[in-house]
Coordinates of C-alpha atoms in Angstrom, one line a residue:
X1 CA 63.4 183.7 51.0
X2 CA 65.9 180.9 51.6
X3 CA 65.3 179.5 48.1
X4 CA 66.2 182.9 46.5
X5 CA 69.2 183.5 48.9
X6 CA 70.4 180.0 48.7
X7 CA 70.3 180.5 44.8
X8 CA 71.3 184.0 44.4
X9 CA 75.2 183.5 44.1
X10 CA 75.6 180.6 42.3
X11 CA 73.1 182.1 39.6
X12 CA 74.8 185.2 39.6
X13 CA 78.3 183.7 38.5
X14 CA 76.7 181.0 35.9
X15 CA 75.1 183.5 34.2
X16 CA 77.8 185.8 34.2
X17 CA 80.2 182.5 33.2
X18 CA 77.7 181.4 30.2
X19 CA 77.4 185.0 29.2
X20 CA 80.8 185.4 29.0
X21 CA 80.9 182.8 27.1
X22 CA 78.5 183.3 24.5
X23 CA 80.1 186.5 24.0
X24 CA 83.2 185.2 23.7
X25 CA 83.2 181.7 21.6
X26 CA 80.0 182.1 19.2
X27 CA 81.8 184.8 17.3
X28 CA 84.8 182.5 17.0
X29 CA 83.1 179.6 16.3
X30 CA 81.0 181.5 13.4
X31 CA 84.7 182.8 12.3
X32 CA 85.7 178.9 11.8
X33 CA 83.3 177.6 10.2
X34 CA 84.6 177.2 7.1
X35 CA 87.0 174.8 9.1
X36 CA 84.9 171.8 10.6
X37 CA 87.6 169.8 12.0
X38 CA 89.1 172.3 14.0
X39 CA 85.5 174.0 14.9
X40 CA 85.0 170.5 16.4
X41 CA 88.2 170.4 18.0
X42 CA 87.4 173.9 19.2
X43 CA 83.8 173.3 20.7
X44 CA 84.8 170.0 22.5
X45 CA 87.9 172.0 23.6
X46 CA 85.4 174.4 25.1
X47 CA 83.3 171.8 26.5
X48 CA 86.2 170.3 28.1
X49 CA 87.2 173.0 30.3
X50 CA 83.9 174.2 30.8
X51 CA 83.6 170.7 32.0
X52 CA 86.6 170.8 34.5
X53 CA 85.5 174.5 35.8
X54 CA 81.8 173.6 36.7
X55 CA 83.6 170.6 38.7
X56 CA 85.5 173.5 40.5
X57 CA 82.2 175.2 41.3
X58 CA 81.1 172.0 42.9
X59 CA 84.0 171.8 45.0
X60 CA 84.3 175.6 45.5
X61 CA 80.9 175.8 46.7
X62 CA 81.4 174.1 49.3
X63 CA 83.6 176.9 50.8
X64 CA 81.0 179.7 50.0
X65 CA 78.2 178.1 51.3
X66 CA 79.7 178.9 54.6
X67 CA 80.3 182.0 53.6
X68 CA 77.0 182.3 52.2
X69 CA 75.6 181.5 55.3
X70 CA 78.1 183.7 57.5
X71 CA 77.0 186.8 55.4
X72 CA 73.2 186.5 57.0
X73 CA 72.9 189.1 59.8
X74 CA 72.8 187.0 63.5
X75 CA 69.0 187.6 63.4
X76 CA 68.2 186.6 60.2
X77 CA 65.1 184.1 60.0
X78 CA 66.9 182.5 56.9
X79 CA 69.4 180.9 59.4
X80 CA 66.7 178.9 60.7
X81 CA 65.7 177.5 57.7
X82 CA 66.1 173.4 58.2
X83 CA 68.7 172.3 56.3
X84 CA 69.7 175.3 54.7
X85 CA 73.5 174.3 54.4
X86 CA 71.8 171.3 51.9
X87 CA 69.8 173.9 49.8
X88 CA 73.0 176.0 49.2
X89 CA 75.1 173.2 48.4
X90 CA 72.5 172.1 45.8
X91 CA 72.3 175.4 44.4
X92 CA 76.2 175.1 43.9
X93 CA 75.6 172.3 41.5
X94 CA 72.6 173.7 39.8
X95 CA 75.0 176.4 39.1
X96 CA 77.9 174.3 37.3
X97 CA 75.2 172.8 35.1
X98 CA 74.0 176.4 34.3
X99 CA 77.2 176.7 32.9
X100 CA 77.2 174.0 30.9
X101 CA 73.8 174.7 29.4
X102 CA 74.8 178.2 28.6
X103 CA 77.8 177.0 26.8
X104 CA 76.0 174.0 25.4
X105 CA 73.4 176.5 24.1
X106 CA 75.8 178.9 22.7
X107 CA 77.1 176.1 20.1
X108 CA 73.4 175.4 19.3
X109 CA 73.1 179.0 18.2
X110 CA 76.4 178.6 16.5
X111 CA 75.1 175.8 14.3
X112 CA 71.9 177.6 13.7
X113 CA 70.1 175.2 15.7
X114 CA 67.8 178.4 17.5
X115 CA 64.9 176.9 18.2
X116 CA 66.6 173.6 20.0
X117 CA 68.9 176.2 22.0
X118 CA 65.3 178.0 23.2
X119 CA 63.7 174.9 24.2
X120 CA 66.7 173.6 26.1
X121 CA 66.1 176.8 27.9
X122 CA 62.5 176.3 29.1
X123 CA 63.7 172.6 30.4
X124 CA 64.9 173.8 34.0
X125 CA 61.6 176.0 34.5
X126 CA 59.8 172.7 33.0
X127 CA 61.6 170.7 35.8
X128 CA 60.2 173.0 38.8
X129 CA 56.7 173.6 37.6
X130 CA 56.7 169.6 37.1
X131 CA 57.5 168.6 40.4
X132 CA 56.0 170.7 42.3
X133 CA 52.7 169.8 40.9
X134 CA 53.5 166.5 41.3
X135 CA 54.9 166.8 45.0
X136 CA 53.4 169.7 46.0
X137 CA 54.7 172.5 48.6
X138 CA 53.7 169.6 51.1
X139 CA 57.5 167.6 50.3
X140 CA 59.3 171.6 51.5
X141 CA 61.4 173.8 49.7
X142 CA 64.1 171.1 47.8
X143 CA 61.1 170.4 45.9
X144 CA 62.6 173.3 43.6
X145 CA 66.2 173.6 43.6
X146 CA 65.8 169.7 42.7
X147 CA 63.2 170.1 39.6
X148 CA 65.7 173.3 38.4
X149 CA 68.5 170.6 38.8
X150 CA 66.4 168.2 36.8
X151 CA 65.9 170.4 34.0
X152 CA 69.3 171.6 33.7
X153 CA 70.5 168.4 33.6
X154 CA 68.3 166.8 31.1
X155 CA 68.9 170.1 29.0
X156 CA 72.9 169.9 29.3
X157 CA 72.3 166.0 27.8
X158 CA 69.8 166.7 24.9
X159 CA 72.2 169.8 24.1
X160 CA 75.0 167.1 24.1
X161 CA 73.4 164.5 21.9
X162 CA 72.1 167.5 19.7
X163 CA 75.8 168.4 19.2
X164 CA 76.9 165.1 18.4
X165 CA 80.2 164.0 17.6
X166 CA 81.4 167.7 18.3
X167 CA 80.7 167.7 21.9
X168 CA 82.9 164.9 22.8
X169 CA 85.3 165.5 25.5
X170 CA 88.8 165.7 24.1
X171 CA 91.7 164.1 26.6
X172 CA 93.4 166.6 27.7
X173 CA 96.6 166.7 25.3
X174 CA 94.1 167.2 22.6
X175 CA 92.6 170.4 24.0
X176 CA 93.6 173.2 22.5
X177 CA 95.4 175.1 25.4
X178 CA 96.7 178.4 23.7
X179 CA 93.2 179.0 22.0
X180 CA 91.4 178.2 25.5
X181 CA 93.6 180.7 27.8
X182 CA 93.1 183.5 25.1
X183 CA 89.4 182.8 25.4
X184 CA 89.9 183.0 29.6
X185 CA 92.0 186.6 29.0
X186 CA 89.4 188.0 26.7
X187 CA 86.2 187.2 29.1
X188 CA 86.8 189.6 31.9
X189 CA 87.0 192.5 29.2
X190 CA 83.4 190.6 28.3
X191 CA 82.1 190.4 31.3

């Protein structure tokens, strides 16, 4: 119960973030694609904001996991759970890398690349299952949060060498701002 809780909100906003996303930028990317250079520019535009937003999950998480954690009725057997501050925090940053993957999955699809984009997929589930057969419910409930970290994070750096020279992260005079803030307008509408 304290895995699911701890995990609820932050995998709630990723997924609604990467769907958003998909929505948003495979449709445009498709629409460029006679244009490599500036799809390029585009993509590593996307994955340098996408970049800078999952940093302010991190650091926003922090403030709702107290709220998290204020929102559990006084009598709740959650608020017992050892550690449980640590778990919520953790599922904060499993979150920002969900983003990632989503977006770095979305450009995968984008360059027809389907069956990469559904393995990279599996890779967080792979993560779990993995070590919790090799540490076993013995090591407690971190043992989970941590293999869905792994995965996530092994599938947001095979996405990134599978992109290649696209996914570079642009400095930040080289993003393309105006193309970027239209994309942040449209989502909501998306979501």
């Amino acid at each position: 119960d304290s895995y699911l809780f701890a995990l609820s909100l932050p995998t709630f906003i990723a997924g609604l973030v990467s769907s958003m996303l998909s929505y948003e930028i495979v449709p445009r990317l498709v629409a460029c694609e006679s244009d490599i250079q500036y799809r390029n520019q585009y993509m590593a535009s996307i994955l340098s904001v996408v970049a800078i937003l999952s940093v302010a999950i991190i650091i926003s998480g922090q403030v709702f996991a107290i709220l998290q954690i204020q929102l559990l009725p006084r009598n709740s057997p959650i608020k017992n759970q050892e550690n449980l501050r640590h778990l919520i925090d953790l599922t904060w940053v499993i979150g920002a890398f969900q983003i990632i993957q989503g977006c770095v999955t979305a450009m995968l699809n984008v360059l027809r690349r389907y069956l990469a984009a559904s393995a990279l997929a599996l890779l967080p589930y792979i993560g779990m299952i993995s070590l919790l057969l090799f540490y076993g419910p013995g090591v407690g409930i971190f043992v989970l949060p941590l293999g869905m970290l792994i995965g996530t994070v092994t599938a947001v750096f095979l996405g990134l060498y599978l992109l290649r020279i696209r996914s570079l992260l642009l400095p930040l005079h080289k993003v393309l701002w105006l193309e970027m803030r239209q994309l942040a307008f449209r989502s909501p509408y998306t979501a």
